[in-house]
Short mmCIF file of C-alpha atoms in Angstrom, two decimals:
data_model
loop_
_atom_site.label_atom_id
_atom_site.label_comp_id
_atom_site.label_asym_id
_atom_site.label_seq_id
_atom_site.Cartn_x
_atom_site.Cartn_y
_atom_site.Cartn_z
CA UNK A 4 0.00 0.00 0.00
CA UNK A 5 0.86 3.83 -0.28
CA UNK A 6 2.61 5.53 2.51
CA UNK A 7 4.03 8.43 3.61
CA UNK A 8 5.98 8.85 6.79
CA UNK A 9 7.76 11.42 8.86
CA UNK A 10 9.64 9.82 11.23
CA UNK A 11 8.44 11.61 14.42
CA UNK A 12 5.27 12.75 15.74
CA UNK A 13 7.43 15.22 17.53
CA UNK A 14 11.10 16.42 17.52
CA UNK A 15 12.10 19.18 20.27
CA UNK A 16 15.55 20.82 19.79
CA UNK A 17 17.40 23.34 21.14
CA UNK A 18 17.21 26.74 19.77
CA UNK A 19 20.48 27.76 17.52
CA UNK A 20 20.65 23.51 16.34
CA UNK A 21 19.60 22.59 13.39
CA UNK A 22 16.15 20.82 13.06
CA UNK A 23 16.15 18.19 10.57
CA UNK A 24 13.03 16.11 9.65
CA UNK A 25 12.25 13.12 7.38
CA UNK A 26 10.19 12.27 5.16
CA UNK A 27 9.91 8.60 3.76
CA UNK A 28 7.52 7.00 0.90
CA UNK A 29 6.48 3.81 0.05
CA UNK A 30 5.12 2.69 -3.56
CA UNK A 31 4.56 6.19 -5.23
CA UNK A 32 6.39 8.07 -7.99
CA UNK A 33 6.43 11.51 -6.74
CA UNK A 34 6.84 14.26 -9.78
CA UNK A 35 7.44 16.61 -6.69
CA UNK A 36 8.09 17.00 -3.09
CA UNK A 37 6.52 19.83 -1.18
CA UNK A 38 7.00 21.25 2.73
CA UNK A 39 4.70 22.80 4.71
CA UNK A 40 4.29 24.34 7.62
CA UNK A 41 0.86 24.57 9.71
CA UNK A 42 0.52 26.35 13.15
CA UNK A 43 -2.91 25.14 15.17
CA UNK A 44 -6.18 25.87 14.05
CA UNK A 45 -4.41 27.44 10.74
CA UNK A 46 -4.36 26.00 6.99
CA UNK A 47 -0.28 24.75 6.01
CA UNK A 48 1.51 27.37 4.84
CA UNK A 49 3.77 26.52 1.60
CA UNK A 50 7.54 26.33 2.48
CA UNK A 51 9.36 25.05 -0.21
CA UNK A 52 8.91 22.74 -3.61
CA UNK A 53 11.52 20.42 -5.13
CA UNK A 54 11.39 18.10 -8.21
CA UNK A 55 12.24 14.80 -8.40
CA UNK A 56 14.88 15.43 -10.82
CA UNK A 57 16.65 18.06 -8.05
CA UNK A 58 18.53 16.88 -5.16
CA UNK A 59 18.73 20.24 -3.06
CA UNK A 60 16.80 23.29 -2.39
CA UNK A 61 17.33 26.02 -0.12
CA UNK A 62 15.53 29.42 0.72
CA UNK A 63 16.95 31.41 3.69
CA UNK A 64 17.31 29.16 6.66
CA UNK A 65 15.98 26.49 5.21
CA UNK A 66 16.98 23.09 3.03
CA UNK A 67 15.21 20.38 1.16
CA UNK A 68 16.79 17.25 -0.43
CA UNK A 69 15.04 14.35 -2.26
CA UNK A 70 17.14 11.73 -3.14
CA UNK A 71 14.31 9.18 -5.39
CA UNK A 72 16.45 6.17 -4.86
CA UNK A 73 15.48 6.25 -1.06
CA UNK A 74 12.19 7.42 -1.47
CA UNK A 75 13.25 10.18 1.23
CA UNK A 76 13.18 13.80 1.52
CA UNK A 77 14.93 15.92 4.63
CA UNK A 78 13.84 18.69 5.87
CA UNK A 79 16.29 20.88 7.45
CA UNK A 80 16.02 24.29 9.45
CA UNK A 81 19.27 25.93 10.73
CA UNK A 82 19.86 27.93 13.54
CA UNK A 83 16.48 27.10 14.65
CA UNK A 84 14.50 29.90 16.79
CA UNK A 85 11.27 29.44 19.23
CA UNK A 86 8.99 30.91 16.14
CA UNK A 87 9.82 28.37 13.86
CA UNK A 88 7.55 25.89 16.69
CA UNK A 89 4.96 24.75 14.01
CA UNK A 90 4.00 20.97 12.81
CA UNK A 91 5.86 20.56 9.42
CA UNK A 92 3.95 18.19 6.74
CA UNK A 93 5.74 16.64 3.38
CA UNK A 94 3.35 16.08 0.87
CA UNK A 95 4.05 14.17 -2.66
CA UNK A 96 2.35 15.61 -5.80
CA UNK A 97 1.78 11.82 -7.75
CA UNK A 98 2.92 11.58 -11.20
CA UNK A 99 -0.14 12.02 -13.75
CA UNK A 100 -2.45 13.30 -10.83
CA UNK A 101 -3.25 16.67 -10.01
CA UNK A 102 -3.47 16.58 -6.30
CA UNK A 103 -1.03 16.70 -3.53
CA UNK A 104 -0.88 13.51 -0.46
CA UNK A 105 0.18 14.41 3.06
CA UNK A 106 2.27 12.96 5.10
CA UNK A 107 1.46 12.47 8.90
CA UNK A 108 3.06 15.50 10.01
CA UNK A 109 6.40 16.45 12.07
CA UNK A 110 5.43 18.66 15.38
CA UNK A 111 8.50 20.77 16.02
CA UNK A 112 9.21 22.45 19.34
CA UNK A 113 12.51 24.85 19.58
CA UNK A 114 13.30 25.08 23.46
CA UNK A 115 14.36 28.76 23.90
CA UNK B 18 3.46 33.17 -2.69
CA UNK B 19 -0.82 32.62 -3.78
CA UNK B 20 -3.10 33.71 -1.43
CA UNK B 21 -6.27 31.89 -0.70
CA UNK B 22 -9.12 33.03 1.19
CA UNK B 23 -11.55 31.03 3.07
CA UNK B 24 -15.04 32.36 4.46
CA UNK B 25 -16.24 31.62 7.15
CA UNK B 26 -13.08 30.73 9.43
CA UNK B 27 -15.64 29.43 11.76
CA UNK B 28 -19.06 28.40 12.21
CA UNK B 29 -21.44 26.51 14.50
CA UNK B 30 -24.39 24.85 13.08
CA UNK B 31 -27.69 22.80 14.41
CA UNK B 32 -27.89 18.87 13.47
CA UNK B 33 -29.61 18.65 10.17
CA UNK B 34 -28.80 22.06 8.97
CA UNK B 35 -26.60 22.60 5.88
CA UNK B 36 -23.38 25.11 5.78
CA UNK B 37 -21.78 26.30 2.95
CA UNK B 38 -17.70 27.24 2.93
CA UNK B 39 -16.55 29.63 0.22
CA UNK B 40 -12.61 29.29 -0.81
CA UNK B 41 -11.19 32.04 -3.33
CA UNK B 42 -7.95 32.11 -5.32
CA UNK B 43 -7.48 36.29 -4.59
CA UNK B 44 -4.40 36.84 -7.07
CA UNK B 45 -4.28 33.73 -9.78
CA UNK B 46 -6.71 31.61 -11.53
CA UNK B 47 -7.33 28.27 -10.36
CA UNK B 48 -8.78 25.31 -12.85
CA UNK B 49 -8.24 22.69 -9.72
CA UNK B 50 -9.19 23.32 -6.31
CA UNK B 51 -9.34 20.67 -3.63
CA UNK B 52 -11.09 20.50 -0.16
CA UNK B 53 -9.34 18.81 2.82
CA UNK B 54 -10.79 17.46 6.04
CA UNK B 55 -8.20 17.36 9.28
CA UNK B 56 -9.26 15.83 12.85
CA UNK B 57 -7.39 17.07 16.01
CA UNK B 58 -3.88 15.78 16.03
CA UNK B 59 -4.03 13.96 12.06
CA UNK B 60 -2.67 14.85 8.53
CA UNK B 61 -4.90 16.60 6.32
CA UNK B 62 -7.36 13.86 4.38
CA UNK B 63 -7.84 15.07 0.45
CA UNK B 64 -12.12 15.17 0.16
CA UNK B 65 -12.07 16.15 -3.52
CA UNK B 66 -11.02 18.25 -6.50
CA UNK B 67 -12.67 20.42 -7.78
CA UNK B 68 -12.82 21.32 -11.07
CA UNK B 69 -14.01 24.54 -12.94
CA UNK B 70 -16.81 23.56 -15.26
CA UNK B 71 -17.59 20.25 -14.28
CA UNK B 72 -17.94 17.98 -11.55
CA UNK B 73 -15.89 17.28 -8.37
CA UNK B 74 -13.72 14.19 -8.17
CA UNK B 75 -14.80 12.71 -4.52
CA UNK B 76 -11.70 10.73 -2.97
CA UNK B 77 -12.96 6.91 -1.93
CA UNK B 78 -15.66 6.95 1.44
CA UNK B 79 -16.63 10.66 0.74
CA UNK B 80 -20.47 10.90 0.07
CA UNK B 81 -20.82 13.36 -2.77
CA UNK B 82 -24.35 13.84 -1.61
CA UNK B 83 -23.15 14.99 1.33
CA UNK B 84 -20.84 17.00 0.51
CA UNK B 85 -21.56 19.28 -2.63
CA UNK B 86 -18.66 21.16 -4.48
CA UNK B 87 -19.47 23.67 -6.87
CA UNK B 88 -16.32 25.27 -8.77
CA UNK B 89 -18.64 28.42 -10.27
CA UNK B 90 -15.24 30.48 -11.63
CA UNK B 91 -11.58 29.88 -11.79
CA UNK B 92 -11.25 32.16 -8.62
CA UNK B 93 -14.52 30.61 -6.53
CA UNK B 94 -15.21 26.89 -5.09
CA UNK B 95 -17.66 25.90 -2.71
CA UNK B 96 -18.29 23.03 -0.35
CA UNK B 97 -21.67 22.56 1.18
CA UNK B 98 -21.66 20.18 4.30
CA UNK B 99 -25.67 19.44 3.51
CA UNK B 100 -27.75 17.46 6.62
CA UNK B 101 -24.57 18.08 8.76
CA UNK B 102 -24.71 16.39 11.87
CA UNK B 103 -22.54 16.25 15.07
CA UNK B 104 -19.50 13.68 12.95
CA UNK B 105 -19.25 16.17 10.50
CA UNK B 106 -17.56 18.56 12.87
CA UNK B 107 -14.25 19.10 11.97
CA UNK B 108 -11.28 21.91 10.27
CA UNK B 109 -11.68 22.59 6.15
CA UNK B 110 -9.74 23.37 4.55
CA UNK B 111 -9.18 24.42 0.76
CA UNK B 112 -6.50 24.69 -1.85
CA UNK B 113 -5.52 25.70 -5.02
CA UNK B 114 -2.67 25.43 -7.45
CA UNK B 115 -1.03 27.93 -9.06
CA UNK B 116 1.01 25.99 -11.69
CA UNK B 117 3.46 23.35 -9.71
CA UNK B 118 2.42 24.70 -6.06
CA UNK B 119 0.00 24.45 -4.28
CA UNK B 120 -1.51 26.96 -1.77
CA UNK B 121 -3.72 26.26 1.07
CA UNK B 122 -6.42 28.60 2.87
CA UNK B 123 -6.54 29.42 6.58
CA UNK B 124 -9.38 26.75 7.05
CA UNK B 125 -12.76 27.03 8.44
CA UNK B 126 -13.85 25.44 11.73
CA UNK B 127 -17.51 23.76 11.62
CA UNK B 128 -18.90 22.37 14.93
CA UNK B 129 -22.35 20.60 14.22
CA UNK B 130 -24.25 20.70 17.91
#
């Protein structure tokens, strides 16, 4: 069956460290890999996009890499601060489909 | 990035009544909008696309009856919970694509008493 997995329900890390979250997938063929971020009772807020033919993204604090042959995706945030506290979802955009399948989300606390 | 709206952000309902959600694309045209359900605590589950022009594509266990989508303009879908009752409480939440991303709105809370 189809899966998607981030490999903790919750991750707490000291503020300055780097936070770094996974994302695995079983039996899809993603076209693209996005990141989001969602605070509570709020919709996700897009982070970043990467394609299955890139292996690294980065915008400001912030790094994606897919690597297909693992069927994983990291997430990573450096010098982490007590705002960036949010549950992080991946979410795989399926070849030939035109809709987007979430993972079960990463809740991140950074401990001030 | 897209902005999408989302009207209400919250509303309480009586068992049997019906409630319709309005999600807008405010700054690009969107062909494909979907509609998300998340309980406390869990991913977001896809409901359905929507599609301009034509009729929604319901995901597998969502009652289409239920649960009407109406795509009226590339800027405007709409879910209708219809007959809600207390289950059907839960956070909405819409999206839309502006070519490879895709943007989500700030959700709307329904509680069904």
């Amino acid at each position: 069956s189809q899966k998607i997995e981030q490999n903790s329900e919750a991750l707490n890390i000291q503020e300055g460290k780097t936070a770094t979250l996974t994302c695995n997938y079983t039996n899809y063929s993603p076209a693209y890999l996005q990141w989001y971020r969602q605070d509570p009772g709020r919709g996700p807020v897009f982070l970043l996009l990467i394609r299955e033919n890139e292996k690294e993204k980065r915008k400001e604090r912030l790094k994606v890499t897919f690597d297909t042959t693992l069927k994983q995706s990291l997430f990573h945030i450096t010098a982490s601060q007590p705002a960036d506290s949010a549950t992080y979802l991946c979410a795989l955009d399926i070849k030939g489909y035109q809709k987007v399948t979430f993972g079960t989300g990463t809740k991140l606390q950074v401990i001030p | 990035g897209a902005v999408v709206s989302q009207h209400p952000s919250r509303v309480i309902c009586k068992s049997g009544t019906s409630v319709k959600i309005e999600c807008r694309s405010l700054d690009f045209q969107a062909t494909t909008m979907f509609w998300y359900r998340q309980f406390p605590k869990q991913s977001l589950m896809l409901m359905a696309t929507s599609n301009e022009g034509s009729k929604a594509t319901y995901e597998q266990g969502v009652e289409k009856d239920k649960f009407l989508i109406n795509h009226a303009s590339l800027t405007l879908s709409t879910l209708t919970v219809t007959s809600a009752h207390p289950e059907d409480s839960s956070f909405y939440i819409c999206s839309a694509r502006d070519f490879d991303e895709q943007y989500f709105g700030p959700g709307t809370r329904l509680t069904v008493t």
